[in-house]
Coordinates of C-alpha atoms and ligand atoms in Angstrom, one line a residue:
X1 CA 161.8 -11.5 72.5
X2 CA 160.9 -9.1 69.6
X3 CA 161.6 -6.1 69.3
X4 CA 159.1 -3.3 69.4
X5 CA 157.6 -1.7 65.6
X6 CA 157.0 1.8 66.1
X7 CA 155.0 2.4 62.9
X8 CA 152.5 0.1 61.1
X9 CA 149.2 -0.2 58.8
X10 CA 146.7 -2.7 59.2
X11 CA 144.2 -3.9 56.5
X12 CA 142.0 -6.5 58.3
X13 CA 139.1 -8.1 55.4
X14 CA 136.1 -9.0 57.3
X15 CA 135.9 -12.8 58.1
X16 CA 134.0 -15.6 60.3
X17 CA 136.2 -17.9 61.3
X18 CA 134.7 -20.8 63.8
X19 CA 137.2 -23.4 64.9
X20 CA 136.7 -26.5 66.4
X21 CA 136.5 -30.5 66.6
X22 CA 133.1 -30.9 64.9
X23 CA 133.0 -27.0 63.4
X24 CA 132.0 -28.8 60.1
X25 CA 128.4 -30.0 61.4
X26 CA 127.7 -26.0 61.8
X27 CA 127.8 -25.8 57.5
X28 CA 124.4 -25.5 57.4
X29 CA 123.6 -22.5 60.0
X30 CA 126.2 -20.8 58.0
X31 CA 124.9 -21.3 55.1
X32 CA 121.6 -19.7 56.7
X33 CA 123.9 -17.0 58.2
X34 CA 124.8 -16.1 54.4
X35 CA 121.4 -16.3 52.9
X36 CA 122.8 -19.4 50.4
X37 CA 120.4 -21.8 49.8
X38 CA 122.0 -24.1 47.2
X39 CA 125.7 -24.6 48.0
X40 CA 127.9 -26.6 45.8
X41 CA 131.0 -28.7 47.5
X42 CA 134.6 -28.6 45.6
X43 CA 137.1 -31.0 46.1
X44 CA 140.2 -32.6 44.8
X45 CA 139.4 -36.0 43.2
X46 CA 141.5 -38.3 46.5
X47 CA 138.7 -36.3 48.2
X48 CA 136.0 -37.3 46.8
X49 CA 134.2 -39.4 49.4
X50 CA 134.7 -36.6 52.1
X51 CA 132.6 -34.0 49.3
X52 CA 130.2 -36.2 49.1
X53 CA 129.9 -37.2 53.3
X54 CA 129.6 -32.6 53.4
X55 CA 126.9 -32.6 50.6
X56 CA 124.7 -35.8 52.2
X57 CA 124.6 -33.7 55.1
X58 CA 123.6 -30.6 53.6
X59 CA 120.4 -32.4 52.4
X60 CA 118.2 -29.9 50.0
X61 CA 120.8 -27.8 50.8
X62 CA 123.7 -29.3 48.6
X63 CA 123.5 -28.8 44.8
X64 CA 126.4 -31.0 43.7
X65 CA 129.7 -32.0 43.9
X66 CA 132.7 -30.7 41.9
X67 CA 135.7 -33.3 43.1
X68 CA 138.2 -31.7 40.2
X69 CA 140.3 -29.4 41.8
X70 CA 143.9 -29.9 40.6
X71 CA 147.3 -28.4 42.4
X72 CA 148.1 -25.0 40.9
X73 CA 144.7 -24.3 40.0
X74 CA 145.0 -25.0 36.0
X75 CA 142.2 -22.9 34.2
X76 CA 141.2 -25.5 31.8
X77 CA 139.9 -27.4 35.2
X78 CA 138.5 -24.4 36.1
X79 CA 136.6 -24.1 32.9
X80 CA 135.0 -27.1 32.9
X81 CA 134.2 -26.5 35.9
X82 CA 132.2 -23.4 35.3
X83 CA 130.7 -25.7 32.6
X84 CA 129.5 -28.5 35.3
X85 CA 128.2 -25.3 37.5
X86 CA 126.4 -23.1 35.4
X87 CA 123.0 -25.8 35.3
X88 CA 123.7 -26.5 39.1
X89 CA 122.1 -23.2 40.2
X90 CA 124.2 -22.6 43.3
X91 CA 124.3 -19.7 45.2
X92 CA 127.9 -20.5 47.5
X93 CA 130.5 -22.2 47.0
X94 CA 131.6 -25.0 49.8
X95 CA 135.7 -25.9 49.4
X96 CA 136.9 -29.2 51.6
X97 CA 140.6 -29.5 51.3
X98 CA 143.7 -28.3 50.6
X99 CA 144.9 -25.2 48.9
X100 CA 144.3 -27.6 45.7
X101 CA 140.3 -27.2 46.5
X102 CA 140.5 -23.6 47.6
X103 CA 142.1 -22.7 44.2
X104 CA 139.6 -23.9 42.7
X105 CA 136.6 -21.9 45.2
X106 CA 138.6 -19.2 44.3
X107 CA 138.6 -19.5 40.9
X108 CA 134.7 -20.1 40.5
X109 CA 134.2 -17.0 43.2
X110 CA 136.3 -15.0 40.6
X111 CA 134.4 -15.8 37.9
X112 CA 131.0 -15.9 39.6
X113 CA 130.9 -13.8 42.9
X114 CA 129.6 -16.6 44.4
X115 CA 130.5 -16.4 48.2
X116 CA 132.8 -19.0 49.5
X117 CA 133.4 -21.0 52.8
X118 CA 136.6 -22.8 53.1
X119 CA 137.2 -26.3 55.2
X120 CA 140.7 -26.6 54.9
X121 CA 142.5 -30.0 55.5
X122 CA 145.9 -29.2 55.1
X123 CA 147.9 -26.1 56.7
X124 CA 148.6 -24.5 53.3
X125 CA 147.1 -21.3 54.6
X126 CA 145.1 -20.5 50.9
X127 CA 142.0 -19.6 53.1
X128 CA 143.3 -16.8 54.6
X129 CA 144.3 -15.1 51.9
X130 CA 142.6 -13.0 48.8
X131 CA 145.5 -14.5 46.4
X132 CA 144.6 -16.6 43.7
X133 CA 147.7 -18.2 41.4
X134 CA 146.2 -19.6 38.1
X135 CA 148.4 -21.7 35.6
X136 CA 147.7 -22.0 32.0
X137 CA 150.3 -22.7 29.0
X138 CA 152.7 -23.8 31.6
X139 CA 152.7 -20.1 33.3
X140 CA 151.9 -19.4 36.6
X141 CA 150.4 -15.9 37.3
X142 CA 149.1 -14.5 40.7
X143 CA 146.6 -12.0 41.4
X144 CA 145.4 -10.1 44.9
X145 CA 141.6 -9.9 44.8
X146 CA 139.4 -9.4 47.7
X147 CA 136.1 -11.1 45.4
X148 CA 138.6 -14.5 45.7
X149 CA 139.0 -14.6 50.1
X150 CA 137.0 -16.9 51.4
X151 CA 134.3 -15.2 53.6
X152 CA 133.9 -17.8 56.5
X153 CA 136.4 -20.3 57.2
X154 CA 135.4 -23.6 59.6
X155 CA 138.8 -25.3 60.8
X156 CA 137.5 -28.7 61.8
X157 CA 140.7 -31.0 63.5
X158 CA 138.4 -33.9 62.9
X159 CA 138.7 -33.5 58.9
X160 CA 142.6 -33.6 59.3
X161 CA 142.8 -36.8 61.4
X162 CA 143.2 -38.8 58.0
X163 CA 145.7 -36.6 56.3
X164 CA 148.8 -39.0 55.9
X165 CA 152.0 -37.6 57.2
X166 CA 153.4 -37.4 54.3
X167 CA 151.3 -35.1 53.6
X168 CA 150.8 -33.4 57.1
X169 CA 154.6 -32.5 57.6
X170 CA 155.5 -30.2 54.1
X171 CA 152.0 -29.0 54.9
X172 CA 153.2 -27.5 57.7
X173 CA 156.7 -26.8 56.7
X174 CA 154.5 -24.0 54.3
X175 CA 152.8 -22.6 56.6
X176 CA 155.7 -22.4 59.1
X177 CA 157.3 -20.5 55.7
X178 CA 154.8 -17.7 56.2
X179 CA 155.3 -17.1 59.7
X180 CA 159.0 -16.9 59.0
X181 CA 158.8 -14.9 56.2
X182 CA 156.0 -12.1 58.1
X183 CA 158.7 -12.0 60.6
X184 CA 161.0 -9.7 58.5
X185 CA 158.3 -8.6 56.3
X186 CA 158.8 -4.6 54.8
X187 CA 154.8 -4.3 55.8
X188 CA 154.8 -6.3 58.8
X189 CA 152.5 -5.6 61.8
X190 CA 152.7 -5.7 66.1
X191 CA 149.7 -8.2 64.9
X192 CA 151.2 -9.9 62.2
X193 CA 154.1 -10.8 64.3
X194 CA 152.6 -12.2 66.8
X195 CA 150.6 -14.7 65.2
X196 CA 153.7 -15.8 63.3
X197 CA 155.4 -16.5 67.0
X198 CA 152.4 -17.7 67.9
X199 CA 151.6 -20.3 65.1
X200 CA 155.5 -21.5 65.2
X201 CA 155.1 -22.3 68.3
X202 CA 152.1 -24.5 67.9
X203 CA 153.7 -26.1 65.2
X204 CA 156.6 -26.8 67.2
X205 CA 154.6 -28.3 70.2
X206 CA 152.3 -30.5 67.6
X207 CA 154.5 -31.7 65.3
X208 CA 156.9 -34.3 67.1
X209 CA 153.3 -35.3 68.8
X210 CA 151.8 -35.8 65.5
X211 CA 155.1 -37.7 64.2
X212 CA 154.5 -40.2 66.8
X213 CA 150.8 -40.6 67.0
X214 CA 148.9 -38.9 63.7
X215 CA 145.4 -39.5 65.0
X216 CA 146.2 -37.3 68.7
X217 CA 142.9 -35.2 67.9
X218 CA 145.2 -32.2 70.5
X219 CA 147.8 -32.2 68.4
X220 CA 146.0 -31.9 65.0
X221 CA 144.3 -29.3 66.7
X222 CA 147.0 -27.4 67.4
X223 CA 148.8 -28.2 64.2
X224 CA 145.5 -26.2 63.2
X225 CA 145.1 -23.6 64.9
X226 CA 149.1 -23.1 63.9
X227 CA 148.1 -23.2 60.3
X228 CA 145.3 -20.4 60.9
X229 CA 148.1 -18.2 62.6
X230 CA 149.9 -18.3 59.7
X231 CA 147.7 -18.2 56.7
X232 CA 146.6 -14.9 58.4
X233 CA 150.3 -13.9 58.3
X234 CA 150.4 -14.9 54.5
X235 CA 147.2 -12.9 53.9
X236 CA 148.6 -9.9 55.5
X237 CA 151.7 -9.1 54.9
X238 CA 154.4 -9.4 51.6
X239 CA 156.7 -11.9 51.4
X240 CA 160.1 -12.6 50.1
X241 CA 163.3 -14.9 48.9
X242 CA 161.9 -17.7 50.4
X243 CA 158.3 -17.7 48.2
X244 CA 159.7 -16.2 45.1
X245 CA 162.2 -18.8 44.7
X246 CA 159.2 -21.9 45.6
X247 CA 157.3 -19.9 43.0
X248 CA 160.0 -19.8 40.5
X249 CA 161.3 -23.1 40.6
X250 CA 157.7 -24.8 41.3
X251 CA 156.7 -23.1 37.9
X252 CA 159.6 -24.3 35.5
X253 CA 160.3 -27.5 36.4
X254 CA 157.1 -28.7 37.8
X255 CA 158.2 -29.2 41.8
X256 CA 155.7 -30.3 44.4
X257 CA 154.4 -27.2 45.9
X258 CA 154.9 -28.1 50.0
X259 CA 157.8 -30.1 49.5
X260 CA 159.7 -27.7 47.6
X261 CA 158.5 -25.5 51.0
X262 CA 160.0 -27.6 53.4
X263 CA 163.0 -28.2 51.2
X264 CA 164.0 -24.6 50.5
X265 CA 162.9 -23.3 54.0
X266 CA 166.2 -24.0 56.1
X267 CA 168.1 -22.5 53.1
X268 CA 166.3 -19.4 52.4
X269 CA 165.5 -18.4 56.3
X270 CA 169.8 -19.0 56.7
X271 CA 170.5 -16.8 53.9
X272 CA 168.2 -14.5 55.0
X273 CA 169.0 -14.0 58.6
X274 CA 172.2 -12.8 57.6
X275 CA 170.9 -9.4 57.3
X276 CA 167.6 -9.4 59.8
X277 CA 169.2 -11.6 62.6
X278 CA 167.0 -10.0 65.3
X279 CA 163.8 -10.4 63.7
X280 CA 165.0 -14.3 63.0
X281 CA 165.6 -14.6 66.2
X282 CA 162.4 -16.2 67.8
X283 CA 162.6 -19.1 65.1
X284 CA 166.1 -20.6 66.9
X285 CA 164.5 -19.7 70.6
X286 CA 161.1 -22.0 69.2
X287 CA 162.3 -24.7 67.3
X288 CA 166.2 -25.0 69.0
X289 CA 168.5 -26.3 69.8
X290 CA 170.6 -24.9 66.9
X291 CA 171.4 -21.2 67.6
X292 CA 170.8 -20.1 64.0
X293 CA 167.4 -19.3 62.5
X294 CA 168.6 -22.2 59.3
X295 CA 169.8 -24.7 61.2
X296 CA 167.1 -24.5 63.6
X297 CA 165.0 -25.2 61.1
X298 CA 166.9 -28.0 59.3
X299 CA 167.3 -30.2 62.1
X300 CA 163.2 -29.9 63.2
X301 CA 162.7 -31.2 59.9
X302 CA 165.2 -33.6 60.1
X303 CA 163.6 -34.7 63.3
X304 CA 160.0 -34.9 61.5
X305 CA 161.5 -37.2 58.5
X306 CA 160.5 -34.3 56.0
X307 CA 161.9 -34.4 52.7
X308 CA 165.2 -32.3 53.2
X309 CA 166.8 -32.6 49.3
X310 CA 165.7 -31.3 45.9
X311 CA 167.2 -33.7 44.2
X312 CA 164.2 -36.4 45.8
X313 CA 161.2 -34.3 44.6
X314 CA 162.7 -34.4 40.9
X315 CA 164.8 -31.6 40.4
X316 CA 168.0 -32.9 38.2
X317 CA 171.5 -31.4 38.8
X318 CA 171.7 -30.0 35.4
X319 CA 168.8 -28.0 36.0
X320 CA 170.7 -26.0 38.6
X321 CA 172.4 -23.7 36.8
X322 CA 169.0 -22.8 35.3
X323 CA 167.4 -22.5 38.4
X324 CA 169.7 -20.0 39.4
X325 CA 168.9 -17.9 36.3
X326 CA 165.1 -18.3 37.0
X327 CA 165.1 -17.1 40.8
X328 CA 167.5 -14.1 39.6
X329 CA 165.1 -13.5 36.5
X330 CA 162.4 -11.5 38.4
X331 CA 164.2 -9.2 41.0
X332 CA 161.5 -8.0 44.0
X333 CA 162.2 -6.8 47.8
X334 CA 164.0 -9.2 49.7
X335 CA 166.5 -8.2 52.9
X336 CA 169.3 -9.6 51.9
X337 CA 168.7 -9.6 48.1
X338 CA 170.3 -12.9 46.5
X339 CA 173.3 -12.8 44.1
X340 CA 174.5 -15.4 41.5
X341 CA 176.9 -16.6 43.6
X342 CA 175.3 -16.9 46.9
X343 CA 172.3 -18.9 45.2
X344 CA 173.9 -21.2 43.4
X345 CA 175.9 -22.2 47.0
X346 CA 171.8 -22.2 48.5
X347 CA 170.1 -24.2 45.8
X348 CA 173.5 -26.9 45.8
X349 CA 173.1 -27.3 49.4
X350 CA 169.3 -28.0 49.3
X351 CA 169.3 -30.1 46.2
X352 CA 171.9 -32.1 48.3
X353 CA 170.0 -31.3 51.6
X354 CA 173.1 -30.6 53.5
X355 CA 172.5 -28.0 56.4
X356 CA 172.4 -24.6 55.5
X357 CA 175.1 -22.6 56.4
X358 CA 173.6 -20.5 58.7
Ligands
NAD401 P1 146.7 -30.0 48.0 O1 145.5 -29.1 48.2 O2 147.0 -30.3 46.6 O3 146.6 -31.3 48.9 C1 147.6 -32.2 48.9 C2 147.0 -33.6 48.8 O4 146.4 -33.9 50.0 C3 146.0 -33.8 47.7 O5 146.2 -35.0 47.1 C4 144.7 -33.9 48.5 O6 143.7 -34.6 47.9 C5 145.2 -34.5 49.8 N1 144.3 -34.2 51.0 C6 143.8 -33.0 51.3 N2 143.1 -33.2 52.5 C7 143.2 -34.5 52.8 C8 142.7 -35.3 53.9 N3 141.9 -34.7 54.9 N4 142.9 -36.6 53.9 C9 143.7 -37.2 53.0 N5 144.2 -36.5 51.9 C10 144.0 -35.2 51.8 O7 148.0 -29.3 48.6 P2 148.2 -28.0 49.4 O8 149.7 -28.0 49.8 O9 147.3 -27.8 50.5 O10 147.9 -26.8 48.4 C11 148.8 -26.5 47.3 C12 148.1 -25.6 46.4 O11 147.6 -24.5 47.0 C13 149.1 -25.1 45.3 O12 148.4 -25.0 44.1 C14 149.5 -23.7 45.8 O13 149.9 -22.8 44.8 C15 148.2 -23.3 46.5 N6 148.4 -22.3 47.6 C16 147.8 -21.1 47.4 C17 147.9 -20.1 48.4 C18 147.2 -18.8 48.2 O14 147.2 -17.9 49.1 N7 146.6 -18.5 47.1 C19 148.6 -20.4 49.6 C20 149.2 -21.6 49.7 C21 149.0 -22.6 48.7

């Protein structure tokens, strides 16, 4: 139980949003909704072949393919990107992927106003929000824009059936992130909230099923529809320790962006509850059987096999001390705002992945 939020605000962007086995056959008759005529399909390059299956079936419809997205969305790709577009003469812009792709969409969309519609493949949540994070000379920098969202998003299970569990799991482990995070958010919503309880909860039903059979169509669904719920709840509300510090260490010392999600997660939602422990609450009554909102949270990754220690996604122990400077560096809103000593005892106890203490 929750409890009730006497005062809110809600900013709700227009979107279409169909979901649905098969939704990706309907490309074309939303392309017609839109008025685009000539869409072009963006991709990362391991998705390739799935860019090209979207553009064959767009037929006069489909003015290329641009399989060059890259994770953090670098702007020299996005450069010669624009370079490849410009004598394409596309009027949308078709993304099939991750939040890898959908950087990219974005990025074109920024620089083009073309409109966008999003496939997404992985349960990064980048669709659902008007945020766009751009790297260039090693720097990451983030901007809100509502000319980056994604107009229409088509959540196809089907297009997920192939994406390895290794994949899959930190995937989710993000997403779950947001929902956790909206939960204590300072703008958080009656609506916000419950999608977050709503999309951990599918997670939590999908992912053991998806752990032992990956190609349960149900369970990718719901895995999904669980990624939907909290993309919303990223593109909604702000969040907190837990992103900031993914941001922070992710940018200097080059960390896989789920993983380091997955990894972090147990830590910062433990540290965290320490100050909001009733708006934690529903994650130990989801994902149990612990009876803390980090521990919780731990052991249902432990149960999924996802990667649980810093120290195997390449983060040395002599960084550490540095890592606590760069997540203390940039101070922002946070319940229970971090100190030197409390972080240091978080980031050892990840890059170990010991449980959290709470
Ligand atoms: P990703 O898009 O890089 O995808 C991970 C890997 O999975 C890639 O190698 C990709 O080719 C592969 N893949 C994707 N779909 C597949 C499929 N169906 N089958 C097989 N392989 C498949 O990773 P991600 O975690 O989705 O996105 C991370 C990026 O998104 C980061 O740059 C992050 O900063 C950004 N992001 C942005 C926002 C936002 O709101 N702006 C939100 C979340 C993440």
């Amino acid at each position: 139980m929750h409890a009730f939020q006497p005062r809110f605000a809600l900013n709700q962007p227009a979107l279409h949003v169909a979901f649905g086995a098969g939704a990706r056959h309907d490309l074309p008759a939303h392309l017609d909704r839109i008025g685009a005529l000539r869409a072009v399909v963006i991709a990362t390059p391991g998705q390739d072949k799935a860019a090209r299956a979207l553009a064959a079936a767009l037929g006069d419809h489909a003015a290329g393919c641009l399989p060059r997205a890259r994770m953090h969305t670098p702007v020299d790709t996005t450069e010669a990107a624009l370079a490849e577009l410009a004598p394409l003469r596309a009027d949308a812009l078709v993304a099939i992927g991750g939040g890898s792709a959908i950087g990219l969409s974005k990025a074109l969309a920024l620089r083009t106003g073309l409109p966008q519609i999003a496939l997404p493949t992985t349960h990064a949540g980048s669709e659902a929000t008007a945020v766009l994070g751009e790297t260039q000379a090693g720097r990451k920098t983030t901007r809100t824009d509502p000319r980056v969202q994604p107009g229409t998003i088509l959540y196809d299970p089907e297009l997920t059936l192939n994406l390895p569990l290794s994949v899959t799991i930190p995937s989710a482990l993000n997403a779950i992130a947001h929902a956790a995070e909206g939960l204590y958010a300072r703008d958080r919503t009656p609506l916000a909230t419950l999608m977050a309880t709503e999309g951990l909860r599918a997670f939590a039903a999908a992912l053991p099923r998806l752990r032992t059979a990956p190609d349960d169509l149900d369970a990718r669904a719901e895995a999904l529809y669980g990624g939907w719920l909290c993309g919303m709840v990223l593109g909604q509300v702000g969040m907190a320790l837990h992103h900031k510090l993914c941001h922070a260490l992710g940018g200097s010392f080059g960390l896989p962006h789920a993983e380091t999600h997955a990894i972090l997660l147990p830590h910062t939602i433990g540290y965290t509850a320490q100050a909001v422990p009733q708006l934690l609450a529903p994650i130990p009554e989801i994902f149990g059987p612990e009876d803390t909102p980090g521990r919780a949270l731990h052991s249902f990754a432990r149960s999924l096999d996802a990667p649980t220690a810093l120290r195997d996604i390449g983060l040395q122990r002599a960084d550490l001390a540095r890592a606590v400077e760069v997540a203390l560096d940039a101070p922002y809103w946070t319940p229970r705002p971090p100190d030197r000593a409390g972080l240091t005892t978080l980031l050892h106890a990840a890059w170990e992945g010991a449980p959290p203490q709470a």
